[in-house]
Amino acid sequence: MDIKPKHLIQTIIPLIVVVFLSLSYVGYSDLKVSRAAAYQEAEDNVSVANEYLRIHFNSVENHLYLLGQILVRDVAIDDYIAMGDALIVNQTNLSEVGIYTQGSYYATRGIEAHNIAKKMESRPWYNPDTKIGESYISPIYMSRTTDKWSVTVVKVIKMANQQLAYILLETDVTELYKQLALLKTMENGYVYVVDMHSRQVIMHPDQSRISTPSVSVSPELISQIKQGKTQGAIDGYMYKMRWKFSVYDAQNTFGWILLSGTLTQDITSKAFNLGAVSITLFCVIGIMVLVNLISKRVHINGRQLTEVDGLVALDKKLNTVIKDLVPCENVVLFTYNEDLREYIDVRKRYIFSQEEVEQFIPHDKRQSMRISTVNRDDLIARHISPTRAVFRIPLINNDQLQGIVYLLGAPAVLPWFVNIYRVYAQGALNHVLLRQRIKDKDQMTNLMNKNYLRTHIQQVISKKHAGYYLAMLDIDDFKMINDGLGHLFGDQVILSVAEKLKEIMPDQAIIARYGGDEFSILFAASSHLVADVQLQDLRLALSQSEVHFNGKKATYTVSVGFAAVIGELDSVISSADNALYRSKKNKPKKVCLHDMGSGPCRYYLCDEHLEVMAVEEKNKECV
């Protein structure tokens, strides 16, 4: 049969059209999935931001309540301001405490103004219509006294002299935003906050945008929110000649709209990368159909990663979704512990120091994924998989290596799809660590809490690390301090102890507020004698501290008990606690060691006796 060129052309053109339509469909389908994933990530960011701001303003309301109770009890304004000075010193988010009453304004750092009743109308935080007992949040403004962008929570009370007073607590929004800046949607996204009433930007990574009208929040959107649509998405708005989208949530008591979004280009660029899979027309059709099916499965599983609420759940979900895509024997997730400066797998089988990991994953190679060869220099790969191929996926956030995912026995195939999981895993790990950090912190002292401490003691026990000690520290006669000088003074003593512990103890030590006036320290020492010297120095330094507050001053002492981290978790804590009890009974106050011997006896060696460990003493029966 005579095949003429026109016949070939007639055949090729329809084929090109089919390929083009197939590519268009795959791109459009993946665009929808990528868009849904981006919107889900933005919703998660807004949810975390909302919870963070809720915790902050609840804390501010509690502070205002306590300050109000002080004024009701006829405390002098000078004493009230002194309490405010102590408060803002220990709360980096707070910048000023003030009170306006009878035409005069008093504030921290010695600020005082009189006969300013007529000027009050120009102050952004002043609302003359507020009823007694009510509180409200001011609009964003540049503080005249602190030169910081601020919002203020104001409460109206009636003082002991029956005069009305506006008490206020000013928040530095730039400092408050530092935690929210960690929340990113895809590559170019961020979280920002807008005042629903004025449409002014309150928080934004670009500080020049603060207090300017929001581009994304239109009057029409404000109207929809007031009609009840408090959650949703803002699609396709233009800013600086670039298309963007944002997810918003106005369900809060601040009167703010929280938004998170990114460039639309982030979604489209990710989606249409599939168009370069192949240049062979006949292969493209089959490949793109396969890619479409796989991509949908990857994005569906990826969205499930963002829903987990803990490291164990994240590790389990990663194993499920990656094994569904890549034929590998196992998936191991390592995360970075900032306090111990270690990388540890979620199942707590392997621990590597930060220095060891940085030797084989230097800063300029943190974004790379590679297959480890037989002569690999990856220390972790050599330990967890000495003979099998390993695929390594670093998880980076704000230039910090937060975690590493290892695929054991994985072939060098489908790296692009694994990289999609990497994006989801990075976002999920960031959310989990942020939630865990908030959960593990003591809100008053900013130290770690009891649960965090117990977890790390268990890690030391599980790994059988030698040379670790647990110290329990208690403020002596703390009830007398509270009863004699007041609970606010007692709070200052607790804060003083917390600061001194952070200053004196090594960075590697884990310092926790165990409860009330009791603190705990997990630290390493070469022997119990060295540990005793460290704690003696700590006890002496604390006894030389002097607390000044509200025109009063006082010194304090502490009792310390400690025990080696050996055996069961509860046994270690009980032994350190018993040593503390023994120390408190030992006058003058001493540092006591609990000897966790193998026999039925338990010994409490205090101070000058710690260097004397006679063998015959261990064989005596307990009285």
Coordinates of C-alpha atoms in Angstrom, one line a residue:
M1 CA 0.0 0.0 0.0
D2 CA 1.3 3.4 -1.0
I3 CA 1.5 5.5 2.2
K4 CA 1.7 9.1 1.3
P5 CA 3.0 11.9 3.6
K6 CA -0.4 13.4 4.0
H7 CA -1.6 10.2 5.4
L8 CA 1.1 10.2 8.0
I9 CA 0.3 13.8 8.9
Q10 CA -3.4 12.9 9.2
T11 CA -2.4 10.1 11.6
I12 CA 0.1 12.1 13.6
I13 CA -2.1 15.2 14.2
P14 CA -4.9 13.2 16.0
L15 CA -2.3 11.4 18.0
I16 CA -0.7 14.7 19.1
V17 CA -4.1 16.0 20.1
V18 CA -4.8 12.8 22.1
V19 CA -1.4 13.2 23.9
F20 CA -2.0 16.9 24.5
L21 CA -5.5 16.2 26.0
S22 CA -4.1 13.4 28.1
L23 CA -1.3 15.6 29.4
S24 CA -3.8 18.4 30.1
Y25 CA -6.1 16.0 32.0
V26 CA -3.3 14.7 34.1
G27 CA -2.1 18.2 34.8
Y28 CA -5.5 19.4 35.7
S29 CA -6.2 16.4 37.9
D30 CA -3.0 16.8 39.8
L31 CA -3.6 20.5 40.1
K32 CA -6.8 19.8 41.9
V33 CA -5.1 17.4 44.3
S34 CA -2.2 19.7 44.9
R35 CA -4.6 22.6 45.5
A36 CA -6.5 20.5 48.1
A37 CA -3.3 19.5 49.8
A38 CA -2.2 23.1 49.9
Y39 CA -5.5 24.2 51.4
Q40 CA -5.4 21.4 54.0
E41 CA -1.9 22.5 55.0
A42 CA -3.0 26.1 55.3
E43 CA -6.0 25.1 57.4
D44 CA -3.7 23.2 59.8
N45 CA -1.4 26.2 60.1
V46 CA -4.4 28.4 60.9
S47 CA -5.6 25.9 63.5
V48 CA -2.2 25.8 65.3
A49 CA -1.9 29.6 65.1
N50 CA -5.4 30.0 66.6
E51 CA -4.5 27.7 69.5
Y52 CA -1.2 29.5 70.2
L53 CA -3.0 32.9 70.3
R54 CA -5.7 31.5 72.5
I55 CA -3.2 30.3 75.0
H56 CA -1.4 33.7 75.0
F57 CA -4.5 35.8 75.6
N58 CA -5.9 33.4 78.2
S59 CA -2.6 34.0 80.0
V60 CA -3.0 37.8 79.6
E61 CA -6.5 37.7 81.0
N62 CA -5.3 35.7 84.0
H63 CA -2.6 38.3 84.7
L64 CA -5.2 41.1 84.4
Y65 CA -7.5 39.4 86.8
L66 CA -4.7 39.0 89.4
L67 CA -3.6 42.7 88.9
G68 CA -7.2 43.8 89.2
Q69 CA -7.6 41.9 92.5
I70 CA -4.6 43.7 93.8
L71 CA -6.2 47.1 93.1
V72 CA -9.5 46.1 94.7
R73 CA -7.5 45.4 97.9
D74 CA -6.3 49.0 98.1
V75 CA -2.7 48.4 97.1
A76 CA -0.7 51.6 96.3
I77 CA -0.3 52.4 92.6
D78 CA 3.5 52.5 93.0
D79 CA 3.4 49.0 94.4
Y80 CA 1.0 47.9 91.6
I81 CA 3.4 49.3 88.9
A82 CA 6.4 47.5 90.6
M83 CA 4.5 44.3 90.2
G84 CA 3.9 45.1 86.5
D85 CA 7.7 45.7 86.1
A86 CA 8.4 42.3 87.4
L87 CA 5.8 40.7 85.1
I88 CA 7.1 42.2 81.9
V89 CA 10.7 41.3 82.8
N90 CA 9.8 37.6 82.7
Q91 CA 7.3 37.7 79.8
T92 CA 9.1 38.6 76.5
N93 CA 5.7 38.9 74.7
L94 CA 4.5 41.7 77.1
S95 CA 5.9 45.2 76.8
E96 CA 4.0 47.4 79.2
V97 CA 1.6 47.3 82.2
G98 CA -0.4 50.5 82.9
I99 CA -3.4 52.0 84.7
Y100 CA -5.5 55.0 83.9
T101 CA -7.6 56.5 86.6
Q102 CA -8.9 59.9 87.7
G103 CA -7.3 61.7 84.7
S104 CA -3.8 60.2 85.4
Y105 CA -1.9 57.4 83.7
Y106 CA 0.8 55.3 85.3
A107 CA 2.9 52.6 83.6
T108 CA 5.9 50.4 84.0
R109 CA 9.5 51.8 83.5
G110 CA 8.5 54.9 85.6
I111 CA 6.0 56.4 83.1
E112 CA 3.5 58.9 84.7
A113 CA 1.2 61.5 83.2
H114 CA -1.5 63.7 84.8
N115 CA -4.4 65.8 83.7
I116 CA -4.8 63.9 80.5
A117 CA -8.5 63.2 80.5
K118 CA -9.1 65.1 77.3
K119 CA -6.2 63.3 75.6
M120 CA -7.6 59.9 76.3
E121 CA -10.0 60.0 73.3
S122 CA -6.9 59.8 71.0
R123 CA -5.5 56.7 72.7
P124 CA -6.2 53.6 70.6
W125 CA -6.8 51.4 73.6
Y126 CA -9.3 53.7 75.3
N127 CA -13.0 52.9 75.2
P128 CA -15.2 55.0 77.5
D129 CA -18.3 52.8 76.9
T130 CA -16.8 49.8 78.6
K131 CA -18.6 48.5 81.6
I132 CA -17.1 47.6 84.9
G133 CA -15.7 44.0 84.8
E134 CA -15.5 43.9 81.0
S135 CA -12.3 43.5 79.0
Y136 CA -11.4 44.0 75.4
I137 CA -8.5 44.0 72.9
S138 CA -7.4 47.2 71.3
P139 CA -6.6 47.8 67.6
I140 CA -3.0 47.6 66.4
Y141 CA -0.9 50.7 67.1
M142 CA 2.6 51.9 67.5
S143 CA 3.3 52.4 71.2
R144 CA 4.6 55.8 72.1
T145 CA 6.4 54.5 75.1
T146 CA 8.0 51.3 73.8
D147 CA 8.2 52.1 70.0
K148 CA 6.8 48.7 69.2
W149 CA 3.8 47.5 67.3
S150 CA 1.3 46.6 70.0
V151 CA -2.1 45.4 70.9
T152 CA -3.4 45.9 74.4
V153 CA -5.9 44.0 76.6
V154 CA -7.8 46.4 78.7
K155 CA -10.1 45.7 81.7
V156 CA -12.3 48.2 83.6
I157 CA -12.5 47.7 87.4
K158 CA -13.6 49.7 90.4
M159 CA -10.7 50.2 92.8
A160 CA -10.9 50.1 96.6
N161 CA -11.6 53.9 96.7
Q162 CA -14.6 53.3 94.4
Q163 CA -12.9 55.1 91.5
L164 CA -13.0 53.5 88.0
A165 CA -9.7 52.3 86.6
Y166 CA -8.6 51.1 83.2
I167 CA -5.9 48.4 83.7
L168 CA -4.0 47.3 80.6
L169 CA -1.4 44.8 79.5
E170 CA 0.4 45.6 76.2
T171 CA 1.6 42.8 73.9
D172 CA 4.5 43.2 71.5
V173 CA 3.0 41.6 68.4
T174 CA 6.4 41.3 66.7
E175 CA 7.6 39.1 69.5
L176 CA 4.4 37.2 69.7
Y177 CA 4.6 36.5 65.9
K178 CA 8.0 34.7 66.2
Q179 CA 6.3 31.3 66.8
L180 CA 3.7 31.8 64.1
A181 CA 6.4 32.6 61.6
L182 CA 7.4 28.9 61.8
L183 CA 4.1 27.9 60.1
K184 CA 4.5 27.9 56.4
T185 CA 2.2 26.7 53.6
M186 CA 4.3 25.1 50.8
E187 CA 7.3 27.0 49.6
N188 CA 6.3 30.7 49.8
G189 CA 3.5 30.7 52.2
Y190 CA 3.1 32.2 55.7
V191 CA 0.6 32.9 58.4
Y192 CA -0.7 36.5 59.0
V193 CA -3.4 38.1 61.1
V194 CA -5.9 40.9 60.2
D195 CA -8.2 43.0 62.4
M196 CA -11.8 42.1 61.4
H197 CA -13.2 45.6 62.2
S198 CA -10.5 47.8 60.6
R199 CA -9.0 45.4 58.1
Q200 CA -5.6 46.4 59.3
V201 CA -2.8 43.9 59.2
I202 CA -1.8 43.0 62.8
M203 CA 0.9 40.3 62.3
H204 CA 2.9 39.7 59.1
P205 CA 6.4 38.5 58.2
D206 CA 6.9 41.8 56.4
Q207 CA 6.8 44.4 59.2
S208 CA 6.2 47.2 56.7
R209 CA 2.7 45.7 56.2
I210 CA 1.7 46.0 59.8
S211 CA -1.3 48.5 60.3
T212 CA -1.8 48.8 56.6
P213 CA -5.1 47.7 55.0
S214 CA -5.2 44.0 54.1
V215 CA -5.2 43.2 50.3
S216 CA -6.8 39.8 50.8
V217 CA -9.5 40.7 53.3
S218 CA -12.1 42.7 51.4
P219 CA -15.2 44.5 52.8
E220 CA -17.3 41.7 51.1
L221 CA -15.4 39.1 53.1
I222 CA -16.0 41.0 56.3
S223 CA -19.7 41.1 55.5
Q224 CA -19.7 37.3 54.9
I225 CA -18.0 36.7 58.2
K226 CA -20.5 38.8 60.1
Q227 CA -23.3 36.8 58.5
G228 CA -21.8 33.6 59.9
K229 CA -19.3 32.3 57.3
T230 CA -16.3 32.4 59.8
Q231 CA -14.2 29.9 58.0
G232 CA -13.3 29.5 54.3
A233 CA -10.9 30.3 51.5
I234 CA -10.0 33.4 49.5
D235 CA -9.2 32.3 46.0
G236 CA -7.2 34.1 43.4
Y237 CA -6.4 37.6 44.6
M238 CA -3.6 39.7 43.1
Y239 CA -0.7 41.1 45.2
K240 CA 2.4 42.7 43.6
M241 CA 1.5 41.2 40.2
R242 CA 1.4 37.7 41.6
W243 CA -1.7 35.5 42.2
K244 CA -2.2 34.2 45.7
F245 CA -4.7 32.3 47.8
S246 CA -5.4 32.2 51.6
V247 CA -7.5 30.1 54.0
Y248 CA -9.1 32.1 56.8
D249 CA -10.6 31.5 60.2
A250 CA -12.4 34.1 62.3
Q251 CA -13.7 31.8 65.0
N252 CA -12.0 33.4 68.0
T253 CA -12.6 35.9 70.8
F254 CA -9.9 38.4 69.6
G255 CA -11.9 39.9 66.8
W256 CA -9.2 38.9 64.4
I257 CA -9.0 36.9 61.2
L258 CA -6.2 34.4 61.0
L259 CA -5.0 33.5 57.5
S260 CA -2.5 31.2 55.9
G261 CA -1.8 30.9 52.2
T262 CA 0.8 30.9 49.5
L263 CA 1.4 31.8 45.8
T264 CA -0.9 30.1 43.4
Q265 CA 2.3 29.4 41.4
D266 CA 3.4 27.0 44.2
I267 CA 0.5 24.8 43.4
T268 CA 0.7 25.0 39.6
S269 CA 4.4 24.6 39.4
K270 CA 4.2 21.4 41.6
A271 CA 1.3 20.0 39.6
F272 CA 2.6 20.7 36.1
N273 CA 6.0 19.1 36.8
L274 CA 4.4 15.9 35.6
G275 CA 4.4 17.3 32.0
A276 CA 8.1 16.5 31.7
V277 CA 7.9 12.8 32.4
S278 CA 8.6 11.7 28.9
I279 CA 9.1 13.1 25.4
T280 CA 8.1 10.0 23.6
L281 CA 4.5 10.4 22.4
F282 CA 3.4 6.8 22.6
C283 CA 5.0 6.3 26.0
V284 CA 3.6 9.5 27.4
I285 CA 0.0 8.3 27.4
G286 CA 0.6 5.2 29.4
I287 CA 3.1 6.9 31.7
M288 CA 0.8 9.8 32.4
V289 CA -2.1 7.5 33.3
L290 CA 0.1 5.7 35.7
V291 CA 1.5 8.9 37.1
N292 CA -2.0 10.2 37.6
L293 CA -3.1 7.2 39.6
I294 CA 0.1 7.2 41.7
S295 CA -0.1 11.0 42.2
K296 CA -3.6 10.8 43.5
R297 CA -2.7 8.0 45.9
V298 CA 0.4 10.0 47.1
H299 CA -1.6 13.1 47.8
I300 CA -4.4 11.3 49.5
N301 CA -1.9 9.6 51.8
G302 CA 0.1 12.8 52.2
R303 CA -2.9 14.6 53.5
Q304 CA -3.3 11.8 56.1
L305 CA 0.2 12.6 57.4
T306 CA -0.9 16.2 58.3
E307 CA -3.7 14.8 60.5
V308 CA -1.4 12.9 63.0
D309 CA -0.9 14.4 66.4
G310 CA 2.2 12.6 67.7
L311 CA 5.6 11.3 66.7
V312 CA 4.6 7.6 67.1
A313 CA 1.5 8.1 65.0
L314 CA 3.6 10.0 62.4
D315 CA 6.2 7.2 62.2
K316 CA 3.5 4.5 61.8
K317 CA 1.7 6.5 59.1
L318 CA 5.0 7.1 57.2
N319 CA 5.7 3.4 57.2
T320 CA 2.2 2.7 55.8
V321 CA 2.1 5.4 53.1
I322 CA 5.7 5.0 51.8
K323 CA 5.5 1.2 51.7
D324 CA 2.3 1.6 49.7
L325 CA 4.4 3.5 47.1
V326 CA 8.0 2.2 47.3
P327 CA 9.0 -1.5 47.7
C328 CA 11.1 -1.2 50.9
E329 CA 11.7 -3.3 53.9
N330 CA 11.3 -0.7 56.6
V331 CA 11.0 3.1 57.2
V332 CA 12.9 4.7 60.1
L333 CA 12.2 8.2 61.2
F334 CA 14.8 10.1 63.2
T335 CA 14.0 13.5 64.9
Y336 CA 16.2 16.1 66.5
N337 CA 16.0 16.7 70.2
E338 CA 17.0 20.3 70.8
D339 CA 17.6 19.9 74.5
L340 CA 19.9 16.8 74.2
R341 CA 21.3 17.9 70.8
E342 CA 20.7 14.4 69.6
Y343 CA 19.0 12.6 66.7
I344 CA 16.9 9.7 67.9
D345 CA 14.6 7.4 66.1
V346 CA 10.9 7.5 67.1
R347 CA 11.1 3.9 68.4
K348 CA 14.1 4.9 70.6
R349 CA 16.5 2.2 69.3
Y350 CA 19.3 4.5 67.9
I351 CA 20.7 7.8 69.2
F352 CA 23.3 9.9 67.4
S353 CA 24.8 13.2 68.5
Q354 CA 24.3 16.4 66.5
E355 CA 28.1 16.6 65.8
E356 CA 28.1 13.0 64.3
V357 CA 25.2 13.7 62.0
E358 CA 26.6 17.0 60.8
Q359 CA 29.8 15.3 59.7
F360 CA 28.0 13.3 57.0
I361 CA 25.1 15.7 56.3
P362 CA 26.9 19.0 56.0
H363 CA 24.9 22.3 55.6
D364 CA 25.4 22.3 51.8
K365 CA 24.0 18.8 51.3
R366 CA 20.9 18.9 53.6
Q367 CA 18.5 19.2 50.7
S368 CA 19.8 16.2 48.8
M369 CA 18.3 12.7 48.7
R370 CA 20.6 9.9 47.7
I371 CA 21.1 6.1 47.7
S372 CA 23.8 5.1 50.1
T373 CA 26.4 2.8 48.4
V374 CA 28.5 0.1 49.9
N375 CA 31.3 2.6 50.7
R376 CA 28.8 5.1 52.2
D377 CA 29.9 7.7 54.8
D378 CA 26.4 7.9 56.4
L379 CA 27.0 6.8 60.0
I380 CA 23.3 6.2 60.6
A381 CA 22.9 4.1 57.5
R382 CA 25.9 1.9 58.5
H383 CA 24.2 1.2 61.9
I384 CA 20.6 0.6 60.9
S385 CA 21.3 -1.2 57.6
P386 CA 24.9 -2.4 57.2
T387 CA 24.4 -4.4 54.0
R388 CA 21.2 -3.1 52.4
A389 CA 20.6 -0.1 50.1
V390 CA 19.3 3.0 51.9
F391 CA 17.3 5.9 50.7
R392 CA 17.8 9.1 52.8
I393 CA 15.2 11.9 53.0
P394 CA 16.3 14.9 55.1
L395 CA 13.5 17.0 56.6
I396 CA 14.4 20.7 56.8
N397 CA 12.6 23.6 58.5
N398 CA 14.0 27.1 58.7
D399 CA 17.5 25.8 57.8
Q400 CA 17.4 23.4 60.7
L401 CA 17.6 19.6 60.1
Q402 CA 14.5 18.6 62.1
G403 CA 14.5 15.0 61.1
I404 CA 15.7 12.3 58.6
V405 CA 13.7 9.5 57.1
Y406 CA 15.5 6.3 56.0
L407 CA 14.0 3.8 53.6
L408 CA 15.8 0.5 54.1
G409 CA 16.2 -1.8 51.1
A410 CA 14.6 0.7 48.8
P411 CA 15.5 0.7 45.0
A412 CA 16.6 3.9 43.3
V413 CA 13.2 4.5 41.7
L414 CA 10.4 7.0 41.9
P415 CA 12.4 9.7 43.8
W416 CA 10.0 12.4 42.7
F417 CA 7.0 10.8 44.4
V418 CA 9.1 10.2 47.5
N419 CA 9.9 14.0 47.4
I420 CA 6.1 14.7 47.5
Y421 CA 5.9 12.7 50.8
R422 CA 8.9 14.7 51.9
V423 CA 6.9 18.0 51.6
Y424 CA 4.0 16.5 53.6
A425 CA 6.3 14.9 56.2
Q426 CA 8.2 18.2 56.8
G427 CA 4.9 20.0 57.4
A428 CA 3.5 17.2 59.6
L429 CA 6.8 16.9 61.6
N430 CA 6.8 20.7 62.1
H431 CA 3.2 20.7 63.4
V432 CA 3.9 17.7 65.7
L433 CA 7.1 19.2 67.2
L434 CA 5.4 22.6 67.7
R435 CA 2.4 21.0 69.5
Q436 CA 4.8 18.9 71.6
R437 CA 6.9 21.9 72.5
I438 CA 3.9 23.8 73.7
K439 CA 2.7 20.7 75.6
D440 CA 6.1 20.1 77.2
K441 CA 6.6 23.7 78.5
D442 CA 5.7 25.0 82.0
Q443 CA 3.9 28.2 81.1
M444 CA 5.0 30.2 84.2
T445 CA 8.8 29.5 84.2
N446 CA 9.3 28.5 80.5
L447 CA 11.1 25.4 81.8
M448 CA 10.2 21.9 80.7
N449 CA 7.4 20.2 82.6
K450 CA 7.1 16.9 84.5
N451 CA 6.0 14.8 81.6
Y452 CA 8.9 15.9 79.4
L453 CA 11.3 15.1 82.2
R454 CA 9.9 11.6 82.7
T455 CA 10.2 10.9 79.0
H456 CA 13.9 11.7 78.9
I457 CA 14.7 9.8 82.1
Q458 CA 13.1 6.8 80.5
Q459 CA 15.2 7.3 77.4
V460 CA 18.4 7.3 79.6
I461 CA 17.3 4.2 81.3
S462 CA 16.3 2.4 78.1
K463 CA 19.6 3.2 76.5
K464 CA 21.5 2.2 79.7
H465 CA 23.5 5.4 79.6
A466 CA 25.9 5.6 82.6
G467 CA 26.8 8.7 84.5
Y468 CA 23.3 10.4 84.6
Y469 CA 21.8 11.7 87.8
L470 CA 18.4 13.1 88.7
A471 CA 18.3 16.0 91.2
M472 CA 15.2 17.1 93.0
L473 CA 15.3 20.7 94.4
D474 CA 12.8 22.3 96.8
I475 CA 12.6 25.9 98.1
D476 CA 12.9 25.8 101.8
D477 CA 10.0 27.2 103.9
F478 CA 8.2 28.3 100.7
K479 CA 4.8 28.4 102.5
M480 CA 6.3 31.0 104.9
I481 CA 7.4 33.1 102.0
N482 CA 3.9 33.0 100.5
D483 CA 2.2 33.6 103.8
G484 CA 4.6 36.4 104.9
L485 CA 5.3 38.2 101.7
G486 CA 2.4 37.2 99.5
H487 CA 1.8 34.8 96.6
L488 CA 3.0 37.3 94.0
F489 CA 6.4 37.5 95.9
G490 CA 6.4 33.7 96.0
D491 CA 6.0 33.7 92.2
Q492 CA 9.0 35.9 91.9
V493 CA 11.1 33.5 94.0
I494 CA 10.0 30.6 91.7
L495 CA 11.0 32.7 88.7
S496 CA 14.3 33.6 90.3
V497 CA 15.1 29.9 90.9
A498 CA 14.2 29.0 87.3
E499 CA 16.5 31.7 85.9
K500 CA 19.4 30.7 88.2
L501 CA 19.0 27.0 87.2
K502 CA 19.2 28.0 83.5
E503 CA 22.3 30.2 84.1
I504 CA 24.3 27.7 86.3
M505 CA 23.5 24.3 84.9
P506 CA 25.1 23.1 81.7
D507 CA 23.2 23.5 78.4
Q508 CA 22.9 19.7 78.1
A509 CA 21.1 19.4 81.4
I510 CA 17.3 19.1 81.3
I511 CA 15.7 21.5 83.9
A512 CA 12.0 21.0 84.7
R513 CA 9.5 22.5 87.1
Y514 CA 8.2 19.3 88.8
G515 CA 5.3 21.1 90.5
G516 CA 4.7 24.0 92.9
D517 CA 8.1 25.1 94.3
E518 CA 9.8 21.8 93.4
F519 CA 12.3 21.6 90.4
S520 CA 14.1 18.6 88.8
I521 CA 17.4 18.4 86.9
L522 CA 18.5 15.5 84.7
F523 CA 22.3 15.9 84.1
A524 CA 25.4 14.0 83.4
A525 CA 28.5 13.7 85.7
S526 CA 31.5 11.4 85.8
S527 CA 30.8 10.3 89.4
H528 CA 28.4 10.9 92.3
L529 CA 31.2 13.1 93.9
V530 CA 31.3 15.3 90.8
A531 CA 27.5 15.5 90.8
D532 CA 27.6 16.5 94.4
V533 CA 30.1 19.3 93.7
Q534 CA 27.9 20.7 90.9
L535 CA 24.8 20.6 93.1
Q536 CA 26.7 22.1 96.1
D537 CA 27.8 25.0 93.9
L538 CA 24.2 25.4 92.6
R539 CA 22.8 25.4 96.2
L540 CA 25.3 28.0 97.3
A541 CA 24.6 30.2 94.3
L542 CA 20.9 30.1 95.0
S543 CA 21.4 30.9 98.7
Q544 CA 23.2 34.0 97.6
S545 CA 20.3 35.2 95.4
E546 CA 18.1 38.1 96.6
V547 CA 14.6 38.7 95.3
H548 CA 13.3 42.3 95.2
F549 CA 9.6 42.9 94.5
N550 CA 6.9 45.4 95.6
G551 CA 9.3 47.2 97.9
K552 CA 10.2 43.9 99.7
K553 CA 13.3 41.8 99.5
A554 CA 14.2 38.3 100.7
T555 CA 16.8 35.6 100.3
Y556 CA 16.0 32.0 100.2
T557 CA 17.7 28.6 100.4
V558 CA 17.0 25.3 98.8
S559 CA 17.3 21.6 99.6
V560 CA 18.6 19.2 97.1
G561 CA 18.4 15.4 96.8
F562 CA 19.8 13.3 94.0
A563 CA 20.1 9.8 92.8
A564 CA 21.8 7.9 90.0
V565 CA 19.6 7.1 87.0
I566 CA 19.6 3.4 87.3
G567 CA 16.7 0.9 87.4
E568 CA 13.1 1.7 86.9
L569 CA 11.7 5.2 86.2
D570 CA 9.5 5.5 89.3
S571 CA 12.3 4.1 91.4
V572 CA 14.7 6.8 90.3
I573 CA 12.2 9.6 91.0
S574 CA 11.3 8.1 94.3
S575 CA 14.9 7.7 95.3
A576 CA 15.8 11.3 94.4
D577 CA 12.6 12.5 96.2
N578 CA 13.5 10.5 99.3
A579 CA 17.0 12.0 99.2
L580 CA 15.4 15.4 99.0
Y581 CA 13.3 14.6 102.1
R582 CA 16.4 13.5 103.9
S583 CA 18.2 16.7 102.9
K584 CA 15.3 18.9 104.2
K585 CA 15.5 17.1 107.6
N586 CA 19.3 17.5 107.6
K587 CA 20.1 20.9 109.3
P588 CA 21.8 22.9 108.0
K589 CA 20.5 22.2 104.5
K590 CA 22.6 19.6 102.6
V591 CA 22.8 17.9 99.3
C592 CA 21.9 14.2 99.7
L593 CA 22.6 11.2 97.5
H594 CA 20.4 8.2 97.4
D595 CA 22.4 5.0 97.0
M596 CA 20.4 2.6 94.9
G597 CA 22.3 -0.5 95.9
S598 CA 21.3 -4.0 94.8
G599 CA 20.4 -5.1 98.4
P600 CA 17.4 -4.3 100.5
C601 CA 19.1 -1.2 102.1
R602 CA 19.0 2.4 100.8
Y603 CA 21.6 4.9 101.9
Y604 CA 21.5 8.6 102.1
L605 CA 24.9 10.1 102.0
C606 CA 25.0 13.9 102.7
D607 CA 27.7 16.4 101.7
E608 CA 30.9 15.7 103.6
H609 CA 30.0 12.0 103.7
L610 CA 29.7 11.5 100.0
E611 CA 33.4 10.8 99.6
V612 CA 33.3 8.1 102.2
M613 CA 31.7 5.0 100.8
A614 CA 33.0 2.3 103.1
V615 CA 32.3 -1.2 101.9
E616 CA 31.2 -2.4 105.3
E617 CA 28.3 0.2 105.3
K618 CA 26.7 -1.5 102.3
N619 CA 26.4 -4.8 104.2
K620 CA 24.5 -3.3 107.2
E621 CA 20.9 -4.1 107.7
C622 CA 18.4 -1.2 107.4
V623 CA 17.0 0.2 110.6

